[in-house]
mmCIF file of C-alpha atoms in Angstrom:
data_model
loop_
_atom_site.group_PDB
_atom_site.id
_atom_site.type_symbol
_atom_site.label_atom_id
_atom_site.label_comp_id
_atom_site.label_asym_id
_atom_site.label_seq_id
_atom_site.Cartn_x
_atom_site.Cartn_y
_atom_site.Cartn_z
ATOM 1 C CA GLN B 1 -7.228 7.123 -16.979
ATOM 2 C CA LYS B 2 -5.461 5.411 -14.099
ATOM 3 C CA GLU B 3 -6.304 6.610 -10.610
ATOM 4 C CA VAL B 4 -2.645 7.156 -9.685
ATOM 5 C CA GLU B 5 0.151 7.401 -12.222
ATOM 6 C CA GLN B 6 3.868 7.220 -11.743
ATOM 7 C CA ASN B 7 5.330 7.325 -15.203
ATOM 8 C CA SER B 8 9.043 7.685 -14.697
ATOM 9 C CA GLY B 9 11.270 4.711 -15.392
ATOM 10 C CA PRO B 10 14.054 3.578 -13.029
ATOM 11 C CA LEU B 11 15.956 6.532 -11.602
ATOM 12 C CA SER B 12 19.705 6.320 -11.044
ATOM 13 C CA VAL B 13 21.269 9.043 -8.904
ATOM 14 C CA PRO B 14 24.781 9.459 -7.552
ATOM 15 C CA GLU B 15 25.239 9.296 -3.809
ATOM 16 C CA GLY B 16 24.653 12.713 -2.274
ATOM 17 C CA ALA B 17 22.441 13.967 -5.116
ATOM 18 C CA ILE B 18 18.705 14.775 -5.051
ATOM 19 C CA ALA B 19 16.229 12.180 -6.285
ATOM 20 C CA SER B 20 12.907 13.592 -7.540
ATOM 21 C CA LEU B 21 9.803 11.451 -7.951
ATOM 22 C CA ASN B 22 6.444 12.516 -9.360
ATOM 23 C CA CYS B 23 2.887 11.255 -9.174
ATOM 24 C CA THR B 24 -0.448 12.416 -10.587
ATOM 25 C CA TYR B 25 -3.910 11.361 -9.488
ATOM 26 C CA SER B 26 -7.343 11.472 -11.074
ATOM 27 C CA ASP B 27 -9.803 12.067 -8.212
ATOM 28 C CA ARG B 28 -9.967 15.794 -7.527
ATOM 29 C CA GLY B 29 -11.734 15.087 -4.229
ATOM 30 C CA SER B 30 -8.804 13.139 -2.747
ATOM 31 C CA GLN B 31 -7.610 14.536 0.569
ATOM 32 C CA SER B 32 -4.740 12.346 1.767
ATOM 33 C CA PHE B 33 -1.527 11.443 -0.006
ATOM 34 C CA PHE B 34 1.223 9.053 0.982
ATOM 35 C CA TRP B 35 4.655 7.921 -0.092
ATOM 36 C CA TYR B 36 5.716 4.392 0.758
ATOM 37 C CA ARG B 37 9.163 2.887 0.303
ATOM 38 C CA GLN B 38 9.418 -0.779 -0.632
ATOM 39 C CA TYR B 39 12.657 -2.706 -0.575
ATOM 40 C CA SER B 40 12.904 -5.744 -2.824
ATOM 41 C CA GLY B 41 11.007 -8.659 -1.301
ATOM 42 C CA LYS B 42 9.621 -6.556 1.546
ATOM 43 C CA SER B 43 6.310 -4.822 2.261
ATOM 44 C CA PRO B 44 5.660 -1.078 1.793
ATOM 45 C CA GLU B 45 6.909 1.197 4.576
ATOM 46 C CA LEU B 46 5.312 4.605 5.122
ATOM 47 C CA ILE B 47 7.835 7.425 4.803
ATOM 48 C CA MET B 48 5.701 10.544 4.239
ATOM 49 C CA PHE B 49 2.110 11.721 4.270
ATOM 50 C CA ILE B 50 0.757 15.079 3.189
ATOM 51 C CA TYR B 51 -2.728 16.555 3.330
ATOM 52 C CA SER B 52 -2.336 20.263 2.560
ATOM 53 C CA ASN B 53 -1.057 22.097 -0.473
ATOM 54 C CA GLY B 54 2.594 23.021 -0.295
ATOM 55 C CA ASP B 55 5.672 21.305 1.054
ATOM 56 C CA LYS B 56 6.206 19.015 3.991
ATOM 57 C CA GLU B 57 9.707 18.174 5.122
ATOM 58 C CA ASP B 58 10.856 15.250 7.265
ATOM 59 C CA GLY B 59 14.588 14.819 7.498
ATOM 60 C CA ARG B 60 15.996 14.250 4.018
ATOM 61 C CA PHE B 61 12.517 13.782 2.528
ATOM 62 C CA THR B 62 10.240 16.536 1.205
ATOM 63 C CA ALA B 63 6.751 15.870 -0.096
ATOM 64 C CA GLN B 64 5.052 18.454 -2.294
ATOM 65 C CA LEU B 65 1.331 18.621 -3.024
ATOM 66 C CA ASN B 66 -0.500 20.685 -5.619
ATOM 67 C CA LYS B 67 -4.202 19.849 -5.514
ATOM 68 C CA ALA B 68 -5.085 22.193 -8.373
ATOM 69 C CA SER B 69 -2.731 20.276 -10.665
ATOM 70 C CA GLN B 70 -3.495 16.929 -8.959
ATOM 71 C CA TYR B 71 0.202 16.365 -8.509
ATOM 72 C CA VAL B 72 2.313 14.955 -5.670
ATOM 73 C CA SER B 73 6.078 14.730 -5.587
ATOM 74 C CA LEU B 74 8.817 13.403 -3.324
ATOM 75 C CA LEU B 75 12.342 14.765 -3.081
ATOM 76 C CA ILE B 76 15.102 12.771 -1.448
ATOM 77 C CA ARG B 77 18.055 14.985 -0.564
ATOM 78 C CA ASP B 78 21.602 13.734 0.020
ATOM 79 C CA SER B 79 20.634 10.342 -1.432
ATOM 80 C CA GLN B 80 22.245 7.341 0.240
ATOM 81 C CA PRO B 81 22.705 3.778 -1.040
ATOM 82 C CA SER B 82 20.152 2.704 1.589
ATOM 83 C CA ASP B 83 17.568 4.811 -0.289
ATOM 84 C CA SER B 84 17.738 2.345 -3.191
ATOM 85 C CA ALA B 85 14.199 0.975 -3.314
ATOM 86 C CA THR B 86 10.880 1.290 -5.090
ATOM 87 C CA TYR B 87 8.823 4.320 -4.060
ATOM 88 C CA LEU B 88 5.048 3.996 -4.200
ATOM 89 C CA CYS B 89 2.704 6.954 -4.365
ATOM 90 C CA ALA B 90 -0.681 6.282 -2.735
ATOM 91 C CA VAL B 91 -3.853 8.346 -2.652
ATOM 92 C CA ASN B 92 -6.736 7.882 -0.237
ATOM 93 C CA MET B 93 -9.786 7.647 -2.476
ATOM 94 C CA GLY B 94 -12.231 8.551 0.279
ATOM 95 C CA GLY B 95 -15.588 6.845 0.521
ATOM 96 C CA ASN B 96 -14.451 3.434 1.623
ATOM 97 C CA ASN B 97 -11.025 4.746 2.661
ATOM 98 C CA ARG B 98 -9.108 2.627 0.203
ATOM 99 C CA LEU B 99 -5.640 3.515 -1.012
ATOM 100 C CA ALA B 100 -4.983 3.624 -4.739
ATOM 101 C CA PHE B 101 -1.329 3.064 -5.601
ATOM 102 C CA GLY B 102 0.826 3.960 -8.521
ATOM 103 C CA LYS B 103 3.026 1.352 -10.121
ATOM 104 C CA GLY B 104 6.061 2.636 -8.239
ATOM 105 C CA ASN B 105 9.383 4.168 -9.219
ATOM 106 C CA GLN B 106 12.632 2.319 -8.690
ATOM 107 C CA VAL B 107 15.453 4.447 -7.350
ATOM 108 C CA VAL B 108 19.071 3.284 -7.506
ATOM 109 C CA VAL B 109 21.653 5.326 -5.616
ATOM 110 C CA ILE B 110 25.124 4.796 -7.021
ATOM 111 C CA PRO B 111 27.972 5.056 -4.497
ATOM 112 C CA GLU W 1 8.220 -2.499 12.700
ATOM 113 C CA THR W 2 4.567 -1.523 12.341
ATOM 114 C CA GLY W 3 3.158 -4.039 14.810
ATOM 115 C CA VAL W 4 1.084 -5.596 12.034
ATOM 116 C CA THR W 5 1.718 -9.318 11.686
ATOM 117 C CA GLN W 6 0.739 -11.744 8.941
ATOM 118 C CA SER W 7 0.867 -15.508 8.601
ATOM 119 C CA PRO W 8 2.068 -17.525 6.898
ATOM 120 C CA THR W 9 5.006 -15.732 5.266
ATOM 121 C CA HIS W 10 5.052 -18.008 2.233
ATOM 122 C CA LEU W 11 2.582 -20.462 0.777
ATOM 123 C CA ILE W 12 2.484 -22.761 -2.232
ATOM 124 C CA LYS W 13 -0.868 -24.035 -3.485
ATOM 125 C CA THR W 14 -2.148 -25.689 -6.623
ATOM 126 C CA ARG W 15 -4.845 -24.381 -8.933
ATOM 127 C CA GLY W 16 -8.361 -24.969 -7.606
ATOM 128 C CA GLN W 17 -7.339 -25.140 -3.952
ATOM 129 C CA GLN W 18 -8.442 -22.769 -1.220
ATOM 130 C CA VAL W 19 -6.234 -20.620 1.005
ATOM 131 C CA THR W 20 -6.648 -18.627 4.233
ATOM 132 C CA LEU W 21 -4.300 -15.794 5.123
ATOM 133 C CA ARG W 22 -4.237 -14.155 8.536
ATOM 134 C CA CYS W 23 -3.478 -10.686 9.825
ATOM 135 C CA SER W 24 -3.209 -9.160 13.282
ATOM 136 C CA SER W 25 -3.616 -5.416 13.355
ATOM 137 C CA GLN W 26 -1.487 -2.908 15.191
ATOM 138 C CA SER W 27 -2.490 -2.380 18.808
ATOM 139 C CA GLY W 28 -5.225 0.253 19.012
ATOM 140 C CA HIS W 29 -6.220 -0.036 15.341
ATOM 141 C CA ASN W 30 -9.745 -1.081 14.428
ATOM 142 C CA THR W 31 -9.622 -1.424 10.653
ATOM 143 C CA VAL W 32 -7.881 -3.894 8.369
ATOM 144 C CA SER W 33 -7.469 -3.493 4.621
ATOM 145 C CA TRP W 34 -6.200 -6.193 2.278
ATOM 146 C CA TYR W 35 -4.193 -5.604 -0.886
ATOM 147 C CA GLN W 36 -2.816 -7.828 -3.640
ATOM 148 C CA GLN W 37 0.527 -6.905 -5.170
ATOM 149 C CA ALA W 38 1.589 -8.651 -8.348
ATOM 150 C CA LEU W 39 5.252 -8.592 -9.331
ATOM 151 C CA GLY W 40 6.289 -5.179 -10.628
ATOM 152 C CA GLN W 41 2.957 -3.544 -9.794
ATOM 153 C CA GLY W 42 1.580 -1.386 -7.019
ATOM 154 C CA PRO W 43 -0.753 -2.936 -4.439
ATOM 155 C CA GLN W 44 -4.391 -3.329 -5.509
ATOM 156 C CA PHE W 45 -7.171 -2.878 -2.936
ATOM 157 C CA ILE W 46 -9.159 -6.056 -2.273
ATOM 158 C CA PHE W 47 -11.421 -5.002 0.614
ATOM 159 C CA GLN W 48 -11.520 -3.401 4.035
ATOM 160 C CA TYR W 49 -13.034 -4.563 7.311
ATOM 161 C CA TYR W 50 -14.294 -2.304 10.086
ATOM 162 C CA ARG W 51 -16.349 -3.406 13.074
ATOM 163 C CA GLU W 52 -16.366 -6.951 11.694
ATOM 164 C CA GLU W 53 -18.094 -5.918 8.478
ATOM 165 C CA GLU W 54 -16.846 -5.350 4.957
ATOM 166 C CA ASN W 55 -16.388 -1.619 4.510
ATOM 167 C CA GLY W 56 -15.601 -1.327 0.828
ATOM 168 C CA ARG W 57 -14.400 -3.669 -1.871
ATOM 169 C CA GLY W 58 -12.170 -3.363 -4.895
ATOM 170 C CA ASN W 59 -12.535 -5.054 -8.250
ATOM 171 C CA PHE W 60 -12.045 -8.635 -7.073
ATOM 172 C CA PRO W 61 -14.412 -11.600 -7.636
ATOM 173 C CA PRO W 62 -16.544 -13.095 -4.855
ATOM 174 C CA ARG W 63 -14.124 -15.992 -4.410
ATOM 175 C CA PHE W 64 -12.064 -13.461 -2.446
ATOM 176 C CA SER W 65 -13.738 -13.152 0.947
ATOM 177 C CA GLY W 66 -12.771 -12.057 4.407
ATOM 178 C CA LEU W 67 -13.557 -11.855 8.068
ATOM 179 C CA GLN W 68 -12.728 -9.572 10.929
ATOM 180 C CA PHE W 69 -12.816 -10.786 14.516
ATOM 181 C CA PRO W 70 -13.720 -8.901 17.720
ATOM 182 C CA ASN W 71 -10.010 -8.399 18.463
ATOM 183 C CA TYR W 72 -9.735 -6.675 15.038
ATOM 184 C CA SER W 73 -7.601 -9.424 13.505
ATOM 185 C CA SER W 74 -8.659 -10.515 10.046
ATOM 186 C CA GLU W 75 -8.598 -13.347 7.539
ATOM 187 C CA LEU W 76 -8.516 -13.321 3.762
ATOM 188 C CA ASN W 77 -9.915 -16.414 2.066
ATOM 189 C CA VAL W 78 -9.450 -17.214 -1.589
ATOM 190 C CA ASN W 79 -11.370 -20.094 -3.143
ATOM 191 C CA ALA W 80 -10.750 -21.885 -6.440
ATOM 192 C CA LEU W 81 -7.224 -20.541 -6.760
ATOM 193 C CA GLU W 82 -6.050 -19.486 -10.188
ATOM 194 C CA LEU W 83 -2.491 -19.076 -11.463
ATOM 195 C CA ASP W 84 -2.977 -15.286 -11.584
ATOM 196 C CA ASP W 85 -3.623 -15.253 -7.831
ATOM 197 C CA SER W 86 0.118 -15.682 -7.329
ATOM 198 C CA ALA W 87 1.146 -12.453 -5.616
ATOM 199 C CA LEU W 88 2.189 -10.774 -2.387
ATOM 200 C CA TYR W 89 -0.851 -10.316 -0.152
ATOM 201 C CA LEU W 90 -0.612 -7.376 2.187
ATOM 202 C CA CYS W 91 -2.761 -6.347 5.073
ATOM 203 C CA ALA W 92 -2.730 -2.852 6.462
ATOM 204 C CA SER W 93 -4.206 -1.652 9.712
ATOM 205 C CA SER W 94 -5.516 1.804 10.533
ATOM 206 C CA LEU W 95 -7.674 3.600 13.056
ATOM 207 C CA VAL W 96 -10.976 4.856 11.710
ATOM 208 C CA GLY W 97 -11.832 8.188 13.238
ATOM 209 C CA THR W 98 -8.280 9.527 13.283
ATOM 210 C CA ARG W 99 -7.233 12.176 10.843
ATOM 211 C CA ARG W 100 -6.669 10.752 7.396
ATOM 212 C CA GLU W 101 -6.533 7.164 8.681
ATOM 213 C CA THR W 102 -2.959 6.320 7.769
ATOM 214 C CA GLN W 103 -2.475 2.668 6.861
ATOM 215 C CA TYR W 104 0.478 0.625 8.074
ATOM 216 C CA PHE W 105 1.425 -2.588 6.328
ATOM 217 C CA GLY W 106 2.367 -5.982 7.642
ATOM 218 C CA PRO W 107 5.214 -8.029 6.136
ATOM 219 C CA GLY W 108 2.940 -9.771 3.656
ATOM 220 C CA THR W 109 2.229 -13.340 2.608
ATOM 221 C CA ARG W 110 3.758 -14.480 -0.655
ATOM 222 C CA LEU W 111 1.421 -16.916 -2.404
ATOM 223 C CA LEU W 112 2.490 -19.077 -5.318
ATOM 224 C CA VAL W 113 -0.186 -20.981 -7.226
ATOM 225 C CA LEU W 114 1.065 -23.848 -9.388
#
């Protein structure tokens, strides 16, 4: 079982719609969860972090965490063409404080 | 901009050569982590340095080694380069002791091994 899984294929959404991304993780003891955005040819950029069960909102982004189900999600409201990127889910594995990443989900916002 | 810098931005080497990549951490951060990102994959943890010592290592062979300096900057050294080492190498800085120790990435070094 992979430490962090993002199974959805590329996601195409019309401009103004909601993009929904999901991520599951294997280590029940994980405490910190992150979403990074990565534009093609660039490095990952932190857009959200969440530590507690429930929702966390920051502008058009909402992160949701359910530790019992070992599930993290990201919602992008009012999607814009500039949101077109790959979104990486990362989980802090504790111990040596390393981040385990999913493979990423590509989002394409269609004008 | 995260304040994390890396050099060089691009590098071409041949199989068997050695390479050194450099990273300067964000001001106030004391920890540097290195990741390898192959095309189409998420970053993979190589190792982390804190107080000039290795503080955890991922599943990478010993030919991947590193250093951290008193000013918290860091180097990643790879010996006996293989074709599969071609990737984007990312460093991330963080502050141990702060809540959850969020990591911020530099722009990366793209390495091509021929």
